[in-house]
Coordinates of C-alpha atoms in Angstrom, one line a residue:
X526 CA -1.9 -37.2 14.9
X527 CA 0.3 -36.0 12.0
X528 CA -1.2 -32.5 12.3
X529 CA -1.3 -29.0 13.7
X530 CA -4.1 -27.0 15.3
X531 CA -3.8 -23.2 15.1
X532 CA -6.3 -20.8 16.7
X533 CA -6.6 -17.1 16.0
X534 CA -9.4 -15.0 17.5
X535 CA -12.7 -16.7 16.7
X536 CA -11.4 -19.2 14.3
X537 CA -9.2 -22.3 14.5
X538 CA -7.7 -24.6 11.8
X539 CA -6.6 -28.2 11.7
X540 CA -4.1 -29.3 9.1
X541 CA -3.4 -33.0 8.8
X542 CA -0.9 -34.9 6.7
X543 CA -3.0 -37.8 5.4
X544 CA -1.6 -41.3 4.7
X545 CA -1.6 -40.4 0.9
X546 CA 0.7 -37.5 1.8
X547 CA -1.8 -34.7 0.9
X548 CA -2.7 -32.1 3.5
X549 CA -6.3 -32.0 4.7
X550 CA -7.4 -28.6 6.0
X551 CA -10.4 -27.7 8.1
X552 CA -11.4 -24.3 9.5
X553 CA -14.0 -24.0 12.2
X554 CA -15.5 -21.2 14.3
X555 CA -14.2 -21.3 17.9
X556 CA -17.1 -22.0 20.3
X557 CA -16.1 -21.9 24.0
X558 CA -17.6 -24.6 26.3
X559 CA -19.1 -21.8 28.5
X560 CA -19.9 -18.9 26.2
X561 CA -20.0 -16.1 28.9
X562 CA -17.9 -13.1 27.7
X563 CA -17.7 -11.4 31.2
X564 CA -16.2 -14.6 32.7
X565 CA -13.9 -15.2 29.7
X566 CA -12.5 -11.6 30.2
X567 CA -12.2 -11.7 34.0
X568 CA -8.6 -12.1 35.1
X569 CA -7.8 -15.3 37.0
X570 CA -11.3 -16.6 36.3
X571 CA -10.7 -16.8 32.5
X572 CA -7.7 -19.1 33.0
X573 CA -9.9 -21.9 34.3
X574 CA -12.3 -21.8 31.4
X575 CA -9.5 -21.5 28.9
X576 CA -7.9 -24.6 30.4
X577 CA -11.2 -26.5 30.0
X578 CA -11.6 -25.3 26.5
X579 CA -8.1 -26.3 25.6
X580 CA -8.8 -29.9 26.9
X581 CA -12.0 -30.2 24.9
X582 CA -10.6 -28.7 21.7
X583 CA -7.4 -30.8 22.0
X584 CA -9.3 -34.1 22.3
X585 CA -11.7 -33.0 19.5
X586 CA -8.8 -32.2 17.1
X587 CA -7.0 -35.4 18.0
X588 CA -10.1 -37.5 17.2
X589 CA -10.5 -35.6 13.9
X590 CA -6.9 -36.3 12.8
X591 CA -7.2 -39.9 13.9
X592 CA -10.2 -40.4 11.7
X593 CA -8.1 -40.2 8.6
X594 CA -6.0 -43.1 9.7
X595 CA -9.0 -45.2 10.9
X596 CA -10.5 -44.8 7.4
X597 CA -7.4 -46.5 5.9
X598 CA -8.0 -49.5 8.1
X599 CA -11.8 -49.8 7.3
X600 CA -13.0 -52.2 4.7
X601 CA -13.8 -49.7 1.8
X602 CA -15.7 -52.4 -0.1
X603 CA -18.3 -52.6 2.7
X604 CA -18.7 -48.9 2.7
X605 CA -19.4 -48.9 -1.0
X606 CA -22.0 -51.6 -0.7
X607 CA -24.0 -49.5 1.8
X608 CA -27.0 -47.6 0.7
X609 CA -27.2 -43.8 1.3
X610 CA -29.6 -44.4 4.2
X611 CA -27.2 -46.9 5.8
X612 CA -24.3 -44.5 5.5
X613 CA -26.3 -41.7 7.2
X614 CA -27.2 -44.1 10.0
X615 CA -23.6 -45.1 10.4
X616 CA -22.4 -41.4 10.4
X617 CA -25.0 -40.6 13.1
X618 CA -24.0 -43.6 15.2
X619 CA -20.3 -42.6 14.8
X620 CA -21.0 -39.0 15.9
X621 CA -22.8 -40.2 19.1
X622 CA -20.0 -42.7 19.9
X623 CA -17.5 -39.9 19.3
X624 CA -19.3 -37.6 21.6
X625 CA -19.5 -40.2 24.4
X626 CA -15.8 -41.2 23.9
X627 CA -14.7 -37.5 24.0
X628 CA -16.6 -36.9 27.2
X629 CA -15.2 -40.1 28.8
X630 CA -11.7 -39.2 27.7
X631 CA -12.0 -35.7 29.1
X632 CA -13.2 -36.9 32.5
X633 CA -10.6 -39.6 32.6
X634 CA -7.8 -37.1 31.7
X635 CA -8.8 -34.8 34.4
X636 CA -9.1 -37.5 37.0
X637 CA -5.7 -39.0 36.1
X638 CA -4.0 -35.6 36.0
X639 CA -5.4 -34.7 39.5
X640 CA -4.5 -38.1 40.9
X641 CA -1.0 -38.3 39.5
X642 CA 0.2 -34.7 39.8
X643 CA -1.7 -33.5 42.9
X644 CA -2.8 -36.4 45.1
X645 CA 0.1 -38.9 44.6
X646 CA 2.8 -36.4 45.6
X647 CA 0.7 -35.6 48.8
X648 CA 0.3 -39.3 49.8
X649 CA 4.0 -40.0 49.2
X650 CA 5.2 -37.0 51.3
X651 CA 2.5 -37.6 53.9
X652 CA 4.6 -40.7 55.0
X653 CA 7.3 -38.3 56.1
X654 CA 5.2 -36.4 58.6
X655 CA 6.2 -38.8 61.3
X656 CA 9.8 -37.8 60.9
X657 CA 9.5 -34.1 59.8
X658 CA 7.8 -31.6 62.1
X659 CA 7.9 -28.6 59.8
X660 CA 4.8 -28.2 57.7
X661 CA 6.5 -25.8 55.3
X662 CA 9.4 -28.3 54.7
X663 CA 6.8 -31.1 54.0
X664 CA 5.1 -28.8 51.5
X665 CA 8.4 -28.0 49.9
X666 CA 9.3 -31.7 49.6
X667 CA 5.8 -32.3 48.1
X668 CA 6.5 -29.7 45.5
X669 CA 9.8 -31.3 44.6
X670 CA 8.2 -34.7 44.3
X671 CA 5.4 -33.3 42.1
X672 CA 8.0 -31.7 39.7
X673 CA 10.1 -35.0 39.7
X674 CA 6.9 -37.0 38.8
X675 CA 6.2 -34.5 36.0
X676 CA 9.7 -34.7 34.6
X677 CA 9.8 -38.5 34.7
X678 CA 6.4 -38.5 32.9
X679 CA 7.7 -36.3 30.2
X680 CA 10.9 -38.3 29.8
X681 CA 9.0 -41.6 29.5
X682 CA 6.4 -40.4 27.0
X683 CA 9.1 -38.7 24.9
X684 CA 10.6 -42.1 24.2
X685 CA 7.4 -43.3 22.5
X686 CA 7.6 -43.2 18.7
X687 CA 4.2 -41.7 18.1
X688 CA 4.8 -39.0 20.8
X689 CA 8.1 -38.1 19.2
X690 CA 6.2 -37.4 15.9
X691 CA 3.7 -35.3 17.9
X692 CA 6.6 -33.4 19.5
X693 CA 8.0 -32.7 16.1
X694 CA 4.7 -31.1 15.0
X695 CA 4.7 -29.2 18.3
X696 CA 8.1 -27.8 17.3
X697 CA 6.8 -26.9 13.9
X698 CA 3.9 -25.0 15.5
X699 CA 6.3 -22.9 17.6
X700 CA 8.7 -22.3 14.7
X701 CA 5.9 -20.9 12.6
X702 CA 4.8 -18.5 15.3
X703 CA 8.4 -17.4 16.1
X704 CA 9.1 -17.0 12.4
X705 CA 6.2 -14.5 12.0
X706 CA 6.9 -12.7 15.3
X707 CA 10.5 -12.2 14.2
X708 CA 9.4 -10.5 11.0
X709 CA 10.3 -13.3 8.5
X710 CA 8.2 -14.5 5.7
X711 CA 6.4 -17.8 6.4
X712 CA 8.4 -20.1 4.2
X713 CA 9.6 -23.7 5.0
X714 CA 13.2 -22.4 5.0
X715 CA 12.5 -19.6 7.4
X716 CA 10.4 -21.8 9.6
X717 CA 13.0 -24.5 9.9
X718 CA 15.7 -22.0 11.1
X719 CA 13.4 -20.4 13.7
X720 CA 13.4 -21.4 17.4
X721 CA 11.2 -24.3 18.5
X722 CA 10.8 -22.7 22.0
X723 CA 8.1 -20.2 22.8
X724 CA 7.0 -18.4 26.0
X725 CA 3.3 -19.0 25.6
X726 CA 3.6 -22.7 25.2
X727 CA 1.4 -25.1 27.3
X728 CA 4.5 -26.7 28.7
X729 CA 5.5 -23.4 30.3
X730 CA 1.9 -23.2 31.6
X731 CA 2.3 -26.6 33.3
X732 CA 5.6 -25.5 34.9
X733 CA 3.9 -22.5 36.4
X734 CA 1.1 -24.8 37.6
X735 CA 3.8 -26.7 39.6
X736 CA 5.3 -23.5 41.1
X737 CA 2.0 -21.8 41.9
X738 CA 0.5 -24.9 43.5
X739 CA 3.7 -25.2 45.7
X740 CA 3.4 -21.6 46.9
X741 CA -0.4 -21.8 47.6
X742 CA -0.1 -25.1 49.4
X743 CA 2.6 -23.7 51.6
X744 CA 0.3 -20.9 52.6
X745 CA -2.8 -23.1 53.2
X746 CA -2.1 -25.6 56.0
X747 CA -4.4 -27.8 57.9
X748 CA -4.2 -30.3 60.8
X749 CA -6.8 -32.6 59.2
X750 CA -5.7 -35.2 56.7
X751 CA -9.1 -35.0 54.9
X752 CA -9.0 -31.2 54.7
X753 CA -5.5 -31.3 53.3
X754 CA -6.8 -33.4 50.4
X755 CA -9.9 -31.2 50.0
X756 CA -7.6 -28.1 49.8
X757 CA -5.6 -29.7 47.0
X758 CA -8.7 -30.3 45.0
X759 CA -10.3 -26.9 45.8
X760 CA -7.2 -25.0 44.8
X761 CA -6.8 -26.5 41.4
X762 CA -9.0 -23.9 39.6
X763 CA -7.1 -21.1 41.6
X764 CA -3.8 -22.6 40.5
X765 CA -5.0 -22.8 36.8
X766 CA -6.3 -19.2 36.9
X767 CA -3.1 -17.7 38.4
X768 CA -0.8 -19.8 36.1
X769 CA -2.8 -18.6 33.1
X770 CA -2.3 -14.9 34.1
X771 CA 1.5 -15.5 34.6
X772 CA 2.0 -17.1 31.2
X773 CA -0.1 -14.3 29.5
X774 CA 2.2 -11.8 31.2
X775 CA 5.4 -13.7 30.3
X776 CA 4.3 -14.1 26.6
X777 CA 3.8 -10.3 26.2
X778 CA 6.6 -8.9 28.3
X779 CA 10.3 -8.3 27.7
X780 CA 10.9 -7.5 31.4
X781 CA 14.2 -9.2 32.6
X782 CA 12.6 -10.6 35.7
X783 CA 9.6 -12.1 33.8
X784 CA 12.1 -13.5 31.2
X785 CA 14.0 -15.1 34.0
X786 CA 10.8 -16.7 35.3
X787 CA 10.1 -18.1 31.8
X788 CA 13.5 -19.8 31.4
X789 CA 12.6 -23.1 33.3
X790 CA 9.4 -23.5 31.2
X791 CA 11.5 -22.9 28.0
X792 CA 14.0 -25.5 29.1
X793 CA 11.2 -28.0 29.6
X794 CA 10.1 -27.4 26.0
X795 CA 13.3 -29.1 24.9
X796 CA 11.5 -32.3 26.1
X797 CA 8.1 -31.6 24.6
X798 CA 9.3 -30.3 21.2
X799 CA 11.6 -31.8 18.5
X800 CA 13.1 -30.4 15.4
X801 CA 10.5 -30.9 12.5
X802 CA 11.3 -31.8 8.9
X803 CA 10.2 -29.8 5.9
X804 CA 6.9 -31.8 5.4
X805 CA 5.9 -31.1 9.0
X806 CA 6.7 -27.5 8.5
X807 CA 4.4 -27.4 5.5
X808 CA 1.5 -28.7 7.6
X809 CA 2.1 -26.0 10.2
X810 CA 2.3 -23.3 7.6
X811 CA -1.0 -24.5 6.1
X812 CA -2.7 -24.3 9.5
X813 CA -1.4 -20.8 10.1
X814 CA -2.3 -19.4 6.7
X815 CA -5.9 -20.7 7.1
X816 CA -6.6 -18.4 10.0
X817 CA -4.0 -15.7 10.0
X818 CA -2.9 -13.1 7.4
X819 CA 0.8 -13.1 8.2
X820 CA 1.7 -10.9 5.2
X821 CA -0.5 -8.0 6.5
X822 CA 0.9 -8.6 10.0
X823 CA 4.5 -8.2 8.7
X824 CA 3.6 -5.0 6.7
X825 CA 2.0 -3.5 9.8
X826 CA 4.7 -4.4 12.3
X827 CA 8.0 -4.6 10.4

């Protein structure tokens, strides 16, 4: 909410535009959910853990940014009347509630994502099995239905006012990265004229998830209705792992074929990003500068 999260190596920053228009900046050490370096470096396996980490960090950052707006709504007079001990008890209670809420949100997010984007397309296309004999054609139709549901979802949420603001900050995040990677100084002017599309975006990752899941489900067939559902659940970590490797490759390659594969994901980013204003660009710059020395990067690479 009204902010940007930037991660570089073992640190990440959160910059938030508070209601009083000042920028609140926090820098934290990145701590993975499962701190096992061999797993985090193993191709295809690391993608699964990075996906989980992204969910946890995303929810945590969202709750942190939301806290500034909740504070505005609280009765400040009551807080002032509290003793130091009462304030500490309230903080401890809030932390416990926050932890439970974050865990519940994480579980609910995963369940809804699996239900809407993996199981719903299957049940819808399963109705066609009486009329279509080809298993591969059924799998292809399921993939198309999954992509259509995903596009409709993006179109619907993009109409929400709060989400539009989030997409503007998303665009500012991409513009900052593109600005630096194209050898320009990180100023508001340079950021605003940079592209808001980037190969390593999570939107592109989700597009690859759709494609990889379609290919794998065409290869893995079963006569059993129950086993078809089980396979769709079991293959989710595999899909995440493969998609992660593809987006890593796409983000670091100028190969024409890889660039061609990246184009649909870049096109989708036109839905999940908006052109930011100067104030949003300032927030993004603050987040970048907190964890990344862009001046040294420019000297060494340009």
